[in-house]
XYZ file of C-alpha atoms in Angstrom:
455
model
C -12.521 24.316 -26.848
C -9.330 26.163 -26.463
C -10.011 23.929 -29.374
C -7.172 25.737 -31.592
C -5.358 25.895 -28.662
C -5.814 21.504 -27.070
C -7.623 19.558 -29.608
C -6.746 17.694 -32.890
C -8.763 15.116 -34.684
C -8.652 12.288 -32.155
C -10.893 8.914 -32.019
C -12.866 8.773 -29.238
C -15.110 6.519 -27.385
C -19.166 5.834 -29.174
C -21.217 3.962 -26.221
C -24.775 4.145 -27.237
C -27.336 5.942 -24.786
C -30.428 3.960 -23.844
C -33.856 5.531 -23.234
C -35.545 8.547 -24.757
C -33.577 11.852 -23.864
C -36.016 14.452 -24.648
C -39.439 14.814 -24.864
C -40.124 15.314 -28.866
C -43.129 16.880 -30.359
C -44.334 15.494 -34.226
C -42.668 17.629 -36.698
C -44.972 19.792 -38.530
C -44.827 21.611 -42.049
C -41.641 21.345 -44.675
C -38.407 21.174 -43.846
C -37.484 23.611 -46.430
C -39.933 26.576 -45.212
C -37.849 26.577 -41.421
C -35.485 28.980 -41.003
C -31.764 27.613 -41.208
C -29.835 28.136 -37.779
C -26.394 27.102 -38.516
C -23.763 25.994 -36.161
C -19.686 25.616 -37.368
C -18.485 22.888 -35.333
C -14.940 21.982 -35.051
C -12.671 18.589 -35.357
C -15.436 15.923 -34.524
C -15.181 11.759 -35.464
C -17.923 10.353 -37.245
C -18.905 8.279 -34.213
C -19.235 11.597 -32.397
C -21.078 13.600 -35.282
C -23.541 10.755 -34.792
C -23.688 11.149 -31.165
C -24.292 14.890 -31.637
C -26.894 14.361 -34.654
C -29.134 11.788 -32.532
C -29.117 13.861 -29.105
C -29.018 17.008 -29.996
C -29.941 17.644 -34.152
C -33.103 15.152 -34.467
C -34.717 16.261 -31.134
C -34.352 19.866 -32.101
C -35.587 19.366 -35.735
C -38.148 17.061 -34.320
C -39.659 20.039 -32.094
C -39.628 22.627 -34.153
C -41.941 24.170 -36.658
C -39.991 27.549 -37.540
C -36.397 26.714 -37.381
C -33.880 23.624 -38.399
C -30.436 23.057 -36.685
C -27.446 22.032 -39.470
C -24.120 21.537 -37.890
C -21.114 21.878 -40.547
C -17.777 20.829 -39.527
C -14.805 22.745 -40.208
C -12.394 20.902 -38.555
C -9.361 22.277 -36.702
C -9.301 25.537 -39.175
C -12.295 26.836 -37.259
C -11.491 29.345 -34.894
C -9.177 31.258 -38.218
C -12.750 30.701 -40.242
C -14.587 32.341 -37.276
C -12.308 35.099 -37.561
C -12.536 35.694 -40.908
C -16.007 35.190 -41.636
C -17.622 36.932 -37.819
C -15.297 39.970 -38.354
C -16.617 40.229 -42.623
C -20.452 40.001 -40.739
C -21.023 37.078 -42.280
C -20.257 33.264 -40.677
C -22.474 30.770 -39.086
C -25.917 31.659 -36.895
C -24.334 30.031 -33.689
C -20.734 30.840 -33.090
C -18.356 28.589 -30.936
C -15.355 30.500 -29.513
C -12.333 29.119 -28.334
C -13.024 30.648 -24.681
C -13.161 33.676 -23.259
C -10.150 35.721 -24.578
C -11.524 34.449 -28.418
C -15.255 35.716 -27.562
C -13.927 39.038 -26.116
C -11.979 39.666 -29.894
C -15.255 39.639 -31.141
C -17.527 41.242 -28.536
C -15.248 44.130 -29.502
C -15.484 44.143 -32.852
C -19.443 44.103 -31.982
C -19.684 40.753 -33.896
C -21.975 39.074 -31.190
C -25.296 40.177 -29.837
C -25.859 40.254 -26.100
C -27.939 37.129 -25.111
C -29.144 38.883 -21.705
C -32.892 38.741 -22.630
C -32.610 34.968 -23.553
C -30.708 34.501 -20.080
C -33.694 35.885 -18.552
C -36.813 34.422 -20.745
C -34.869 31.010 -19.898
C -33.452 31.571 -16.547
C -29.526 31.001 -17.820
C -27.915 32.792 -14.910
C -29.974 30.016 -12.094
C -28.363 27.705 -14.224
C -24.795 28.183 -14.159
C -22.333 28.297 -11.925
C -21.764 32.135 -11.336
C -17.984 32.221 -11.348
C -18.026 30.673 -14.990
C -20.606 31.834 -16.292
C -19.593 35.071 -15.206
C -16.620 35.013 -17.517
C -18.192 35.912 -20.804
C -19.712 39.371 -18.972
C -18.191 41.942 -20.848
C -19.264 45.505 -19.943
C -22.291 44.543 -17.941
C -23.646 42.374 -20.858
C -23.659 38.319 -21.241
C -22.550 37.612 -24.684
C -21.509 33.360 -24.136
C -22.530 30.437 -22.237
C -19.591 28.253 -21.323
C -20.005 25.251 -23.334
C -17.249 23.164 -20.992
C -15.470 23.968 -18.109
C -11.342 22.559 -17.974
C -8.914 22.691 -15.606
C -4.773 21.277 -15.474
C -3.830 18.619 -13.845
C -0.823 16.201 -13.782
C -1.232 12.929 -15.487
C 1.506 10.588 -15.419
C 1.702 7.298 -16.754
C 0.663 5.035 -13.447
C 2.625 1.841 -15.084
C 5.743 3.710 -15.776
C 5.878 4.748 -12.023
C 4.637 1.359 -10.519
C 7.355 -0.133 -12.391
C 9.999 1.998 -11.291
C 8.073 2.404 -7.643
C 7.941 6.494 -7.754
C 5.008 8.425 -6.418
C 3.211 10.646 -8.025
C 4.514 13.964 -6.654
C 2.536 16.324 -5.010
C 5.013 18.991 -4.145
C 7.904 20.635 -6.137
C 10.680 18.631 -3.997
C 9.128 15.629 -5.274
C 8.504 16.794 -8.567
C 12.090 17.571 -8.633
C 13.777 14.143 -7.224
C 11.210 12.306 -9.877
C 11.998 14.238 -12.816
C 15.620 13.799 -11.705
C 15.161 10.115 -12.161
C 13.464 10.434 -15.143
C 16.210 12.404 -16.568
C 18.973 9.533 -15.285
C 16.534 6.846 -16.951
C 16.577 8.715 -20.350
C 12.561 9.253 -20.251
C 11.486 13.148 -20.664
C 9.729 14.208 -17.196
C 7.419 16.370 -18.798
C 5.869 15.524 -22.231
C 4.313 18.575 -24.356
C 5.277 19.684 -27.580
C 4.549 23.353 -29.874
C 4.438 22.458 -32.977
C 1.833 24.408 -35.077
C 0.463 24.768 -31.205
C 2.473 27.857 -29.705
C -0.656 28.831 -27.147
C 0.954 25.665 -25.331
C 3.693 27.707 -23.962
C 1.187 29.820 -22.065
C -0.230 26.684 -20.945
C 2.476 26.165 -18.562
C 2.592 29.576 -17.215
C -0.438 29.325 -16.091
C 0.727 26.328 -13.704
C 3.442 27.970 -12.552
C 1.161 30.851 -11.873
C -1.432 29.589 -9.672
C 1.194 26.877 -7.791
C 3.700 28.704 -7.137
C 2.683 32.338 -7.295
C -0.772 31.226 -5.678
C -4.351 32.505 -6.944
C -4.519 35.077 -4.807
C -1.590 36.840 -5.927
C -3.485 35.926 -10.040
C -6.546 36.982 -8.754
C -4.840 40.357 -7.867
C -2.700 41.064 -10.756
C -5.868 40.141 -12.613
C -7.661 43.113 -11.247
C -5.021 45.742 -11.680
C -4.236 45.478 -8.015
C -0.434 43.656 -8.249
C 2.368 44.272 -11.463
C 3.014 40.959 -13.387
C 6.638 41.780 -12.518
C 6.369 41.255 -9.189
C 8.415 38.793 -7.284
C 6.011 35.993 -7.065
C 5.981 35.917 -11.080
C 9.121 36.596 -11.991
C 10.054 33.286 -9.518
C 7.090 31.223 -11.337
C 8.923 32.408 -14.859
C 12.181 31.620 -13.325
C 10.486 27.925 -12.256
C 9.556 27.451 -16.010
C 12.854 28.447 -17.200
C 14.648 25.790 -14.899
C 12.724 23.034 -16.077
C 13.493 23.987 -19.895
C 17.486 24.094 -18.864
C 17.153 20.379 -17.166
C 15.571 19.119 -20.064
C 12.216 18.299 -18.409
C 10.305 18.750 -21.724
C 13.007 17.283 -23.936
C 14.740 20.168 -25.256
C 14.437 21.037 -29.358
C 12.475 18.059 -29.927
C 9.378 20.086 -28.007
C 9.579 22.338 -31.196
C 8.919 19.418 -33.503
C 6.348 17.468 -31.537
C 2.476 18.073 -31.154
C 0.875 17.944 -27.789
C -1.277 15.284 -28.641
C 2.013 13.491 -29.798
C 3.994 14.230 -26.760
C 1.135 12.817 -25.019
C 1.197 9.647 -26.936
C 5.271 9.217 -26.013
C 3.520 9.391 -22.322
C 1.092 6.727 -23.053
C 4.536 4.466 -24.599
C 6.221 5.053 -21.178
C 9.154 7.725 -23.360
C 8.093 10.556 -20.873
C 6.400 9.930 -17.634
C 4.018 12.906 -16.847
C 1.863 15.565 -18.631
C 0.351 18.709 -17.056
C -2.564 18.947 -19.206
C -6.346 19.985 -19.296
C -9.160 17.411 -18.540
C -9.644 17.583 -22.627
C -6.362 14.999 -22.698
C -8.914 12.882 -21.554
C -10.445 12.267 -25.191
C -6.551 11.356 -26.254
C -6.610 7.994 -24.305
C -8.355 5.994 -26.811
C -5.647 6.505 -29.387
C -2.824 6.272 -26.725
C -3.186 4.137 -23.462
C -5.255 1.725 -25.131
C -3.304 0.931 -27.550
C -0.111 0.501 -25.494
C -1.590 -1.310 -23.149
C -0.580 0.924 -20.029
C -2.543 2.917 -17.261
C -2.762 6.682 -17.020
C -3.740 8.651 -13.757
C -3.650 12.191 -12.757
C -2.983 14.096 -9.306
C -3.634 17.936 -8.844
C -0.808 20.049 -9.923
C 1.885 19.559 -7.345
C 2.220 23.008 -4.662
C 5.536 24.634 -6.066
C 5.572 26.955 -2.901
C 4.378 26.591 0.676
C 2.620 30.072 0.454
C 0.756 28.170 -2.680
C -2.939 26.265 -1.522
C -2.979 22.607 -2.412
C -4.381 21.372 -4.219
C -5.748 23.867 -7.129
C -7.568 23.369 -9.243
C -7.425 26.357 -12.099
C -10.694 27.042 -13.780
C -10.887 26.989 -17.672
C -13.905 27.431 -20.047
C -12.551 25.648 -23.010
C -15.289 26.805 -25.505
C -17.580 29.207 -25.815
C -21.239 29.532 -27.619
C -22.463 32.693 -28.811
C -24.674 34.218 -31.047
C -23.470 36.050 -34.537
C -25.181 39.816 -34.626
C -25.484 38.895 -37.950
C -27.680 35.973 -37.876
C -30.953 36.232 -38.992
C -32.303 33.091 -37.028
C -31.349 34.820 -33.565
C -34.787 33.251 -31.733
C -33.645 30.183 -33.357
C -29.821 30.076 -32.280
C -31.471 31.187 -28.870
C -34.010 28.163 -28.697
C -30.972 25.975 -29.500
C -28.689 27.207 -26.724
C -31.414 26.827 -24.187
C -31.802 23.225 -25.316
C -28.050 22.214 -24.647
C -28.755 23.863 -20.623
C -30.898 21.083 -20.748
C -29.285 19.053 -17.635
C -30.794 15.306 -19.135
C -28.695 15.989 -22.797
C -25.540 16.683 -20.651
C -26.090 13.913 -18.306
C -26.465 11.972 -21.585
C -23.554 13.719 -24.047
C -20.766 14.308 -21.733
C -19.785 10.434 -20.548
C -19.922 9.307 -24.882
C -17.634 12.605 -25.476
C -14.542 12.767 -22.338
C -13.627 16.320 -22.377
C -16.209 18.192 -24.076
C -19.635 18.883 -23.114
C -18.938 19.426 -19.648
C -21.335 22.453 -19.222
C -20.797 24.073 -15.522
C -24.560 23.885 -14.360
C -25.441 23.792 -10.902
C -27.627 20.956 -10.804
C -24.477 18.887 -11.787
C -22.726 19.791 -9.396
C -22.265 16.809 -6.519
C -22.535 18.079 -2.782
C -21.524 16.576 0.165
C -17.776 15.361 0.786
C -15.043 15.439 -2.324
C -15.397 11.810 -3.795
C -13.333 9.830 -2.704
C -10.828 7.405 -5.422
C -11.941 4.172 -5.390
C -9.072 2.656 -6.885
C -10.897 2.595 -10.228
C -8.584 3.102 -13.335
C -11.068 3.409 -15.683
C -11.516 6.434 -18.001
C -14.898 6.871 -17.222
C -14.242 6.892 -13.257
C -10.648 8.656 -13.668
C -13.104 11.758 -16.138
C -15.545 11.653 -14.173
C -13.797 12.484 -10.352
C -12.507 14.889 -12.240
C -15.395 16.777 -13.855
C -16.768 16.376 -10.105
C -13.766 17.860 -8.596
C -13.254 20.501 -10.749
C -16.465 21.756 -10.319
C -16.664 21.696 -6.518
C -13.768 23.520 -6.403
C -15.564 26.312 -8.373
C -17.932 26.825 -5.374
C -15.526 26.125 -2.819
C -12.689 28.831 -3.667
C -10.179 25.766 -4.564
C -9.665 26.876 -7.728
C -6.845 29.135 -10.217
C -7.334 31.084 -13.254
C -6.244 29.558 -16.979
C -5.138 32.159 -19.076
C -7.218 31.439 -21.903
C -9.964 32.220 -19.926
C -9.480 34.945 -17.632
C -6.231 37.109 -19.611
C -7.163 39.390 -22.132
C -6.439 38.658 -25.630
C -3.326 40.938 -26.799
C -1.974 39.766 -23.041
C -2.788 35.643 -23.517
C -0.775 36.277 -27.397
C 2.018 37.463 -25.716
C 2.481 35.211 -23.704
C 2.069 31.754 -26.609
C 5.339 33.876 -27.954
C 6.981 34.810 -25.514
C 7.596 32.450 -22.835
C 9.807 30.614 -25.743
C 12.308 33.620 -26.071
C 13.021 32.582 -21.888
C 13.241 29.123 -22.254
C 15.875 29.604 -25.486
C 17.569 32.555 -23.083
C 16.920 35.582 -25.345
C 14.531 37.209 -22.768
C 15.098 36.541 -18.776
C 12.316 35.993 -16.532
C 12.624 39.476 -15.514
C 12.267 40.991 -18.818
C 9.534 38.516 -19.418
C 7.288 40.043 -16.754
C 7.953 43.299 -17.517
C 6.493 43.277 -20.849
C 3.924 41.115 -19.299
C 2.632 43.746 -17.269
C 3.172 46.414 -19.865
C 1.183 44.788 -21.921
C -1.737 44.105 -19.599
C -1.754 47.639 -18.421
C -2.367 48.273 -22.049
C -5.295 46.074 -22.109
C -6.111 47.423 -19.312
C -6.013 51.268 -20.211
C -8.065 50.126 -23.389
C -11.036 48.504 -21.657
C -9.853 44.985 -22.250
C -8.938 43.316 -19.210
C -12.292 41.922 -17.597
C -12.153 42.053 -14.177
C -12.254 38.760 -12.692
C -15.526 38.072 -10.351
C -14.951 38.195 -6.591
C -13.625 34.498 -5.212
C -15.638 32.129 -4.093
């Protein structure tokens, strides 16, 4: 979910499914004498509550004689809830992390049993994609099953730039001569915002990382193996910095406005591009559609000709793990195996853009990328996207998020950091240093998991 860290209460699109998802066996004996397993959920619309309570709830429930699934929705004040209640041993039976760097906090703390004898009763690891499943190993042990896979892109609002006949740019000289026009037009090139959101900030570094610095050079530093001050990041920082002095993301106001709102300005044709995640995808329906404009997106554009093009970099936005305190463990197990289930994705993911994107390998498409058909639907635009994203996983065309692959006390640093640059109270040089100082600590303290070889 990143879900702190992308996602506020949006509307999003209800289609109902047709046909029978699951095969269901009679419910037997009382409710009330089945074990409870309990799931927090976060921010979810009551169209999309419904959509999880007919697919996923009832056919559980249905099946089961020993154990009952109740989701309870917290809202966007889940992942300080999780923290809270996990660390006190206490919280829900199934926990859903914000990715990665939130399930390592509590894989320390020993606040999540290893689900390695599930992954082998049900065959988990044939399942997955290895490179993302991969990233909730923590010292030999599987303690998470990615619950979506993410990656950045660059939207931009496809009206905007039909009207004014620029391309969408797919290297940093273009990206430069169309912000520039932007800028003499009085629309913001780039539209993000912090407010109450500061793991944003990091957001961007993480483009400037793997397009301009390149994944190999991320993959190394991930691995101990290159400093985070070397020249390749200190130029990305530098990169970041330069856009924040041109105004590309609209100076002060960034402070004051929300992603999701920035996103909306997009939508209104006020700023012209976005490099977000594939969950801005859930956004549309309270943004495009009502202005009446198109969105599209492009890969990041290559900031350096030593940079690959295009990249794709790999997130796992959420996380699902089991609490070491939960009593219904069989139970939270039987209800992760369900969602693996490759008909309930096929069937969750196009009603809910964004989420439920599960990296298994029988979703996967082979053959040849797909090609864009010229379709600007949502559906079409999400789902080349999902496809792409995921190909690239297997195919070595991908980056590294930093929610996802930087430890914890490293991925904090840099939500508070990279704002001391852009307001010119830390240079790009000082930035990296304590970048790297700070990752060496992780390091040193057993906290930096190694990245798995690429693909």
């Amino acid at each position: 979910m990143d879900g702190q860290d992308k996602r506020g209460t949006t509307r999003r699109r209800f289609v109902a499914a047709g046909g029978t998802l699951l095969a269901v066996a009679p419910r037997a004996g009382r409710a009330q004498a089945r074990r409870r397993v309990v799931w927090w959920y976060e921010a979810a619309t009551p169209a999309d509550q419904r959509t999880l309570d007919r697919l996923l709830v009832q056919p559980f429930n249905q099946s089961q004689r020993d154990y009952e699934l109740v989701m309870e929705y917290r809202g966007n004040a889940l992942p300080n809830q999780l923290l809270v209640a996990v660390s006190a041993g206490e919280g829900p039976d199934i926990v859903l992390t914000s990715g990665p760097a939130w399930t390592q906090r509590f894989v320390a703390g020993n606040r999540l049993v290893a689900l390695d004898r599930w992954a082998d009763q049900f065959g988990w690891r044939d399942k997955f994609v290895p490179v993302m499943l991969n990233t909730a190993v923590f010292g030999g042990k599987l303690y998470a099953l990615p619950k979506s896979y993410e990656t950045q892109v660059l939207f931009y609002n496809r009206t905007l730039f039909e009207q004014r006949q620029w391309r969408a740019p797919r290297t940093g000289a273009e990206l430069e001569a169309v912000a520039a026009a932007m800028i003499a037009a009085n629309i913001t090139p780039i539209a993000g915002g912090s407010s109450g959101q500061r793991f944003v900030n990091r957001q961007y570094l993480g483009v400037v990382f793997n397009t301009q610095a390149g994944p190999e050079n991320v993959y190394r530093a991930l691995r101990g193996e290159m400093p985070w001050n070397a020249p390749p990041f200190v130029d990305s920082v530098a990169t970041l910095k330069s856009w924040w002095d041109k105004g590309w993301f609209g100076g002060q106001r960034y402070f004051s406005t929300t992603n999701q709102q920035a996103f909306s300005l997009m939508a209104a044709g006020r700023a012209g591009m976005a490099m977000q995640g594939s969950w801005a995808f859930q956004w549309v329906p309270d943004s495009f559609a009502r202005t009446g404009q198109q969105l599209d997106w492009v890969p990041l554009p290559r900031l350096a000709d030593s940079a690959p093009y295009p990249v794709f970099p790999l997130g796992i936005g959420a996380n699902l793990a089991i609490n070491a305190a939960s009593r219904a463990q069989e139970g939270a197990a039987l209800v992760l195996d369900r969602i693996t289930d490759e008909a309930f994705i096929r069937a969750i993911s196009p009603l809910w853009e964004g989420e439920w994107n599960l990296p298994l390998r029988a979703l996967i498409p082979s053959g040849p990328a797909p090609e864009d058909n010229g379709s600007r639907s949502i559906d079409a635009m999400a789902a080349r996207l999902r496809a792409e994203t995921a190909r690239a996983a297997t195919t070595g065309a991908y980056g590294y998020t930093p929610w996802t692959f930087w430890p914890t006390r490293t991925d904090e640093f840099m939500k508070a950091s990279m704002e001391e640059v852009w307001l010119g109270r830390m240079t790009p040089r000082q930035f990296c240093d304590q970048l790297d100082a700070t990752f060496r600590q992780d390091m040193s303290e057993g906290l930096a998991n190694m990245p798995p070889p690429r693909a």
